[in-house]
mmCIF file of C-alpha atoms in Angstrom:
data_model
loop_
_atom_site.group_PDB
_atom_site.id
_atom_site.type_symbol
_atom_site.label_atom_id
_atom_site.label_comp_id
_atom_site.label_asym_id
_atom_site.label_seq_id
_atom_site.Cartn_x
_atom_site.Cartn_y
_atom_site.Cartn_z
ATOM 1 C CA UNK A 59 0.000 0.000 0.000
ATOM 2 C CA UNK A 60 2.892 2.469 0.590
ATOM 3 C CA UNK A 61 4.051 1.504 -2.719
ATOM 4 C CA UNK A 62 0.947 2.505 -3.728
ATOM 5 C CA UNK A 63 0.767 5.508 -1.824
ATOM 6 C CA UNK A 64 4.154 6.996 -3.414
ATOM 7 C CA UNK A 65 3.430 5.671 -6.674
ATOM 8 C CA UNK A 66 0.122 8.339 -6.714
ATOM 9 C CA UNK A 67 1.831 11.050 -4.609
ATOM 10 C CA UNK A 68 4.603 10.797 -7.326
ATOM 11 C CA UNK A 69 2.070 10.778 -9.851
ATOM 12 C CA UNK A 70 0.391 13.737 -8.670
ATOM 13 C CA UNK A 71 3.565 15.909 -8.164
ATOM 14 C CA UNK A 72 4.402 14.732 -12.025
ATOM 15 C CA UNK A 73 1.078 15.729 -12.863
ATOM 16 C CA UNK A 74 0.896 19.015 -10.733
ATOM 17 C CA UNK A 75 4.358 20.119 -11.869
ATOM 18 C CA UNK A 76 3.574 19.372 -15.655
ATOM 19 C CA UNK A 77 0.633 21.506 -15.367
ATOM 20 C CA UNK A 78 2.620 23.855 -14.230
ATOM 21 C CA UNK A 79 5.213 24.034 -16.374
ATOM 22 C CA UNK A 80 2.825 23.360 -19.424
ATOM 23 C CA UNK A 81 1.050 26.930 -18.323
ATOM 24 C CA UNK A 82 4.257 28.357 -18.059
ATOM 25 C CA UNK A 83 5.355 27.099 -21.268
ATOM 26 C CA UNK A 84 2.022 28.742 -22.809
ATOM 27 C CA UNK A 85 2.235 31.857 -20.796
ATOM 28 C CA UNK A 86 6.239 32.330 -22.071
ATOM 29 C CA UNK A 87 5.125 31.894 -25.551
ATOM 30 C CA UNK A 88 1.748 34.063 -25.201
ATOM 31 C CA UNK A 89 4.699 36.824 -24.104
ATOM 32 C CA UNK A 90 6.811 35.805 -27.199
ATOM 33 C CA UNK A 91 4.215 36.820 -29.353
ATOM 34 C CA UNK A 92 2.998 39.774 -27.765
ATOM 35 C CA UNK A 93 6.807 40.887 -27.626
ATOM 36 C CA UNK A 94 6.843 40.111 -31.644
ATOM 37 C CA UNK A 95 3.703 41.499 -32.084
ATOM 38 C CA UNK A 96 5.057 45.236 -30.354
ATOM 39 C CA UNK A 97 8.526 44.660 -32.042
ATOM 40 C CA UNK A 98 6.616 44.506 -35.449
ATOM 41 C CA UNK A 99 4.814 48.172 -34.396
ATOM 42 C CA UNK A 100 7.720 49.274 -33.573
ATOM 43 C CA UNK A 101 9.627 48.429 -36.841
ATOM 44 C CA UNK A 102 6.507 49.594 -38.768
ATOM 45 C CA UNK A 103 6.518 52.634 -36.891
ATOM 46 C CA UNK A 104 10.367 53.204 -37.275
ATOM 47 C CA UNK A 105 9.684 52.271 -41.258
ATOM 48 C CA UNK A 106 6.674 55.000 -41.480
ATOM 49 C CA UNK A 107 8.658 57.982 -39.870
ATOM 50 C CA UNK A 108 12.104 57.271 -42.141
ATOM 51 C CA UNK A 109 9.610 57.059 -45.205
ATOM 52 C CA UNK A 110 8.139 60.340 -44.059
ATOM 53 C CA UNK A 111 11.708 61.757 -43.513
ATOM 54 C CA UNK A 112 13.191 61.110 -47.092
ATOM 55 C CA UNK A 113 9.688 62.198 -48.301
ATOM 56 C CA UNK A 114 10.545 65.455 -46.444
ATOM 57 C CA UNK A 115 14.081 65.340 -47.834
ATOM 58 C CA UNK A 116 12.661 64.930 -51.555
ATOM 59 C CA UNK A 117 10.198 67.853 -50.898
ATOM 60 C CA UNK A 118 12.875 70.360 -49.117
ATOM 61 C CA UNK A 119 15.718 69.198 -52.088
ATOM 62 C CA UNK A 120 13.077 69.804 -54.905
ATOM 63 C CA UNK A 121 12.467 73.330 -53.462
ATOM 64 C CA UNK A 122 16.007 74.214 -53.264
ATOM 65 C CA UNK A 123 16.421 72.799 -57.190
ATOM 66 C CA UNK A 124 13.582 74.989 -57.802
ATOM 67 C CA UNK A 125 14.674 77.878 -55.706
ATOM 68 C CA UNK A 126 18.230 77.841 -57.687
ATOM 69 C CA UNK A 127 16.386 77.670 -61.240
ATOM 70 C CA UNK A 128 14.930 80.994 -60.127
ATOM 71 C CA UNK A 129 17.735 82.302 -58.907
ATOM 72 C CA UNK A 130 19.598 81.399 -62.024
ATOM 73 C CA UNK A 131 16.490 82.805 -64.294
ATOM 74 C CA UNK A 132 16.645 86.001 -61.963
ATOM 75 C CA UNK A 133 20.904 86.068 -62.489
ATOM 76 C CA UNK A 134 20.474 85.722 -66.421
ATOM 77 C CA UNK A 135 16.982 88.784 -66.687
ATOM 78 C CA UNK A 136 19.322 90.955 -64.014
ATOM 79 C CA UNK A 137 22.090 91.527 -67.068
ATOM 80 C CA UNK A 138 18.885 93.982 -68.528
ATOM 81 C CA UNK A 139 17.047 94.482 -65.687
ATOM 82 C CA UNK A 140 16.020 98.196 -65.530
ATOM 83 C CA UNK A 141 16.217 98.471 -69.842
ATOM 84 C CA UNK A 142 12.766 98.780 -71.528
ATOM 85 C CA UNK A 143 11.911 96.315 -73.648
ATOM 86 C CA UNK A 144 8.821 96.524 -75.787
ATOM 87 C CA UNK A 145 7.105 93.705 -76.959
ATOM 88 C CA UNK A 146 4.484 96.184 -78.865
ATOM 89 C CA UNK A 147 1.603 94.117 -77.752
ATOM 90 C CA UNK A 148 -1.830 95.146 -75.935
ATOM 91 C CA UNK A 149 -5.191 94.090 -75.711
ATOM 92 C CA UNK A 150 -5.989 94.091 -79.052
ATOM 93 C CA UNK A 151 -3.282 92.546 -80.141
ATOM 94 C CA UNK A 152 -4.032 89.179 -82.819
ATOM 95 C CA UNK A 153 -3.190 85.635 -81.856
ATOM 96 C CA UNK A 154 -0.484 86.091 -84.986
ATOM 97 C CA UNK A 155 1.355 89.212 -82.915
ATOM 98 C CA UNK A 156 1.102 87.328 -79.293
ATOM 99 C CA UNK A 157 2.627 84.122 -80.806
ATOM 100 C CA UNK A 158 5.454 85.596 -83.190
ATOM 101 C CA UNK A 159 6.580 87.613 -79.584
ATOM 102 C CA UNK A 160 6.643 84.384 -78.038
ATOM 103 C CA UNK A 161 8.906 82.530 -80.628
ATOM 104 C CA UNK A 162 11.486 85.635 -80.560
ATOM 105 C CA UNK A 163 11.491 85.040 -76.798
ATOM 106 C CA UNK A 164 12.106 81.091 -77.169
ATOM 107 C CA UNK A 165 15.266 82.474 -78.989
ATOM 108 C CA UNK A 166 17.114 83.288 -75.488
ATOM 109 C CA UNK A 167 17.033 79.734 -74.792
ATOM 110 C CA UNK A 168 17.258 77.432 -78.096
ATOM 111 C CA UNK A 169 19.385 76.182 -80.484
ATOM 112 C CA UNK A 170 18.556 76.289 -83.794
ATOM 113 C CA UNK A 171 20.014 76.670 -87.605
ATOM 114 C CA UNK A 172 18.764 80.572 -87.250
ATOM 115 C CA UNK A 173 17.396 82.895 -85.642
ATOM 116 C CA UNK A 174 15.506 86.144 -86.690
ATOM 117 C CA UNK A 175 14.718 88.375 -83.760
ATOM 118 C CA UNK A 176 14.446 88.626 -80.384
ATOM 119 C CA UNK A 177 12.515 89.586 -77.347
ATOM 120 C CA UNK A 178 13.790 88.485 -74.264
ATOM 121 C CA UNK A 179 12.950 86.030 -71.772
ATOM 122 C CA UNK A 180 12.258 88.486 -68.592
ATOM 123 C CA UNK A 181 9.718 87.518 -65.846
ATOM 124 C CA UNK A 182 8.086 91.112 -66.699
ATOM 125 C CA UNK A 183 7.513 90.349 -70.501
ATOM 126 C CA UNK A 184 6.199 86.508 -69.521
ATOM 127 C CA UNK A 185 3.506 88.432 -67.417
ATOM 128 C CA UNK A 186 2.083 90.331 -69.974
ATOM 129 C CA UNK A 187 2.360 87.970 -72.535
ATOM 130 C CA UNK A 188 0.661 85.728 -69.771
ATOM 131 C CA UNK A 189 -2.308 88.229 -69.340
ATOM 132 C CA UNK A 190 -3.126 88.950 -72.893
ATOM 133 C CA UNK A 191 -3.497 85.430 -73.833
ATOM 134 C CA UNK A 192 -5.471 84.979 -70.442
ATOM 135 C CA UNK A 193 -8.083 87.867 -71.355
ATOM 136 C CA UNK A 194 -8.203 86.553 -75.300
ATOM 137 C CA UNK A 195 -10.286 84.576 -77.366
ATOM 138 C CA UNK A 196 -7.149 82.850 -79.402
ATOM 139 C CA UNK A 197 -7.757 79.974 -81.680
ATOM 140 C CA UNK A 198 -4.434 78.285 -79.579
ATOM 141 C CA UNK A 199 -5.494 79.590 -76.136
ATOM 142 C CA UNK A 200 -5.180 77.248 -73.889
ATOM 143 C CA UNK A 201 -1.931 75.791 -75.591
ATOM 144 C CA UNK A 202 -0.813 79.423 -75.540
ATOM 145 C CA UNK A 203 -1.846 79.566 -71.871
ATOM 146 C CA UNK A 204 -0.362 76.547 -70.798
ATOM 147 C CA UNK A 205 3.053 77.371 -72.402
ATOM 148 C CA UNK A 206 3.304 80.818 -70.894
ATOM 149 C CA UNK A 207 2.045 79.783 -67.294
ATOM 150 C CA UNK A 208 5.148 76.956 -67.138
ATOM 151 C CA UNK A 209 7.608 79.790 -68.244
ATOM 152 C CA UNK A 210 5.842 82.184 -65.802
ATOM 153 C CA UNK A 211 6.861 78.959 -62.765
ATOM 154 C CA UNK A 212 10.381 78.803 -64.663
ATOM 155 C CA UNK A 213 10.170 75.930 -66.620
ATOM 156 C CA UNK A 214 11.536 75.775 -69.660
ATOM 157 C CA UNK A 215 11.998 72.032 -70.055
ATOM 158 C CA UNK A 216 9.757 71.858 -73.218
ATOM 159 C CA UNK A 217 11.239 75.197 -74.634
ATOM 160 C CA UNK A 218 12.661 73.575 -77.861
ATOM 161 C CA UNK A 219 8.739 71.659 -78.463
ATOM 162 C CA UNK A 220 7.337 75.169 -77.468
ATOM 163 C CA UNK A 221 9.517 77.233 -80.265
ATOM 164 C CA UNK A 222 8.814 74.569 -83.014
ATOM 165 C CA UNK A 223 5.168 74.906 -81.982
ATOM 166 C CA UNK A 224 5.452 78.785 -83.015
ATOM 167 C CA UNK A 225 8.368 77.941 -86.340
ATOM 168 C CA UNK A 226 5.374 75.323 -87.542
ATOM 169 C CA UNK A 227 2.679 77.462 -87.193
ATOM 170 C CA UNK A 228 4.504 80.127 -89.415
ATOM 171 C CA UNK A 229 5.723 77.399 -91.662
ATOM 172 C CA UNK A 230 9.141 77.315 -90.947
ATOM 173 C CA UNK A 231 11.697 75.896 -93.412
ATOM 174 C CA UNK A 232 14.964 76.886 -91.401
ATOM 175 C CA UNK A 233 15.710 77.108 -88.030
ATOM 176 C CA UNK A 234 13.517 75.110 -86.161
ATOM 177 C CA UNK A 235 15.188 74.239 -82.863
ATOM 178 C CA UNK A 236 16.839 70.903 -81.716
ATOM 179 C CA UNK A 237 18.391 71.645 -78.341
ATOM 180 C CA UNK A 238 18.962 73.941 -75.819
ATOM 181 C CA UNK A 239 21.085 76.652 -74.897
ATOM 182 C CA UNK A 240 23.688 76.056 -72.398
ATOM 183 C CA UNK A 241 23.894 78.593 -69.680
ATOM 184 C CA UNK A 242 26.870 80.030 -70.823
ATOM 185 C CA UNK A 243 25.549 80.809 -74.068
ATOM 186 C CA UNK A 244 22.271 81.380 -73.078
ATOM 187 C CA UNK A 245 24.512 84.405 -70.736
ATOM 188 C CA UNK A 246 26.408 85.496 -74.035
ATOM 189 C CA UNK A 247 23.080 84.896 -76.370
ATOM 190 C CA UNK A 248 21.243 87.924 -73.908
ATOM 191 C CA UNK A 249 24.773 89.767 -73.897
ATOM 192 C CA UNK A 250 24.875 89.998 -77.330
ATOM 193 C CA UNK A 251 21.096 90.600 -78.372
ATOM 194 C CA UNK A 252 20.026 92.696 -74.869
ATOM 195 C CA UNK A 253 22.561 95.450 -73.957
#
C-alpha cells in the first residue's frame, strides 16, 4: 500500500508540476508573441517615420532645385534688368502678334540653324504675354496659356517643343530648334542681343 501511496503522490507531483510548467510554457510563448507582435509596431513605426523623412528630404531638395532655377532665371533677366523692352503688344493685339513675340522670346534659350529676332525672356515680358493670352479669345489659347504659365513657374523644359510649336505654325523651313542653350551661351546669347 505504501508503494501505492508513493506511486500516486509521485504521480500527482508529475502531474501538478507538468501543469505547471505546461502553463508556463504557454504563458512564455503568449509573451513571445505579444513581444513580436510590439517589435513589429515598432519596426513599422520606425519604417513610417524614415519614409516620411526622405519624403521630407525629396520635398525640401526639390524646393532648393527649384529655388536655384529661379535664382539662375533672376541672375540671367538681371544683365537687362532696368532696360525697356517693348514687346508692342496690348489688348488688341491678334493671336499672330502674341505668338510671333513668343517665338522671338524662345530664342534666349534654343538652339537652332537661325534665328531672326528677339525679345527676351524676362519675368516682366512673360507676365504680360501671360495676361493677354489669359483675357483673349485665341484659336491656340489654352496651348498658348499653358506654355506661358510653365515659363511664368520657370520651366523651360519643353522650350525647344514650345519654339517649333510657333516655327510650324509660321511654316518654318529653317531654323527650327533641336536643343537647348547652355547657360553660358544662353549668358552670351542675352549679352549679345540685350545690352
Amino acid at each position: 500500500m505504501k508503494k501505492k501511496q508513493k506511486v500516486l503522490l509521485i504521480s500527482g507531483i508529475s502531474v501538478v508540476a507538468l501543469s505547471g510548467l505546461g502553463i508556463a510554457s504557454f504563458k512564455i510563448m503568449e509573451n513571445a508573441n505579444e513581444y513580436e507582435k510590439a517589435q513589429l509596431v515598432i519596426e513599422a513605426r520606425e519604417t513610417k517615420e524614415q519614409i516620411e523623412r526622405e519624403r521630407e528630404d525629396v520635398k525640401i531638395k526639390a524646393q532648393r532645385e527649384a529655388k536655384a532655377k529661379a535664382d539662375e532665371l533672376e541672375s540671367k533677366t538681371a544683365i537687362y534688368d532696368g532696360i525697356e523692352f517693348v514687346t508692342g503688344l496690348d489688348e488688341e493685339s491678334t493671336e499672330m502678334e502674341v505668338m510671333d513675340v513668343m517665338h522671338k522670346m524662345t530664342h534666349q534659350k534654343v538652339r537652332s540653324q537661325d534665328k531672326w529676332g528677339a525679345i527676351p525672356m524676362s519675368p516682366k515680358i512673360i507676365e504680360e504675354v501671360y495676361n493677354i493670352i489669359n483675357t483673349s479669345d485665341f484659336k491656340h489659347r489654352d496651348k498658348l496659356l499653358g506654355i506661358a504659365a510653365r515659363w511664368k513657374d520657370f520651366n523651360f523644359s519643353t522650350i525647344v517643343q514650345d519654339h517649333n510649336f510657333f516655327w510650324e505654325d509660321k511654316e518654318g523651313t529653317v531654323g527650327k530648334a533641336h536643343g537647348t542653350l547652355s547657360t553660358a551661351e544662353e549668358i552670351e546669347f542675352i549679352e549679345v542681343n540685350f545690352k
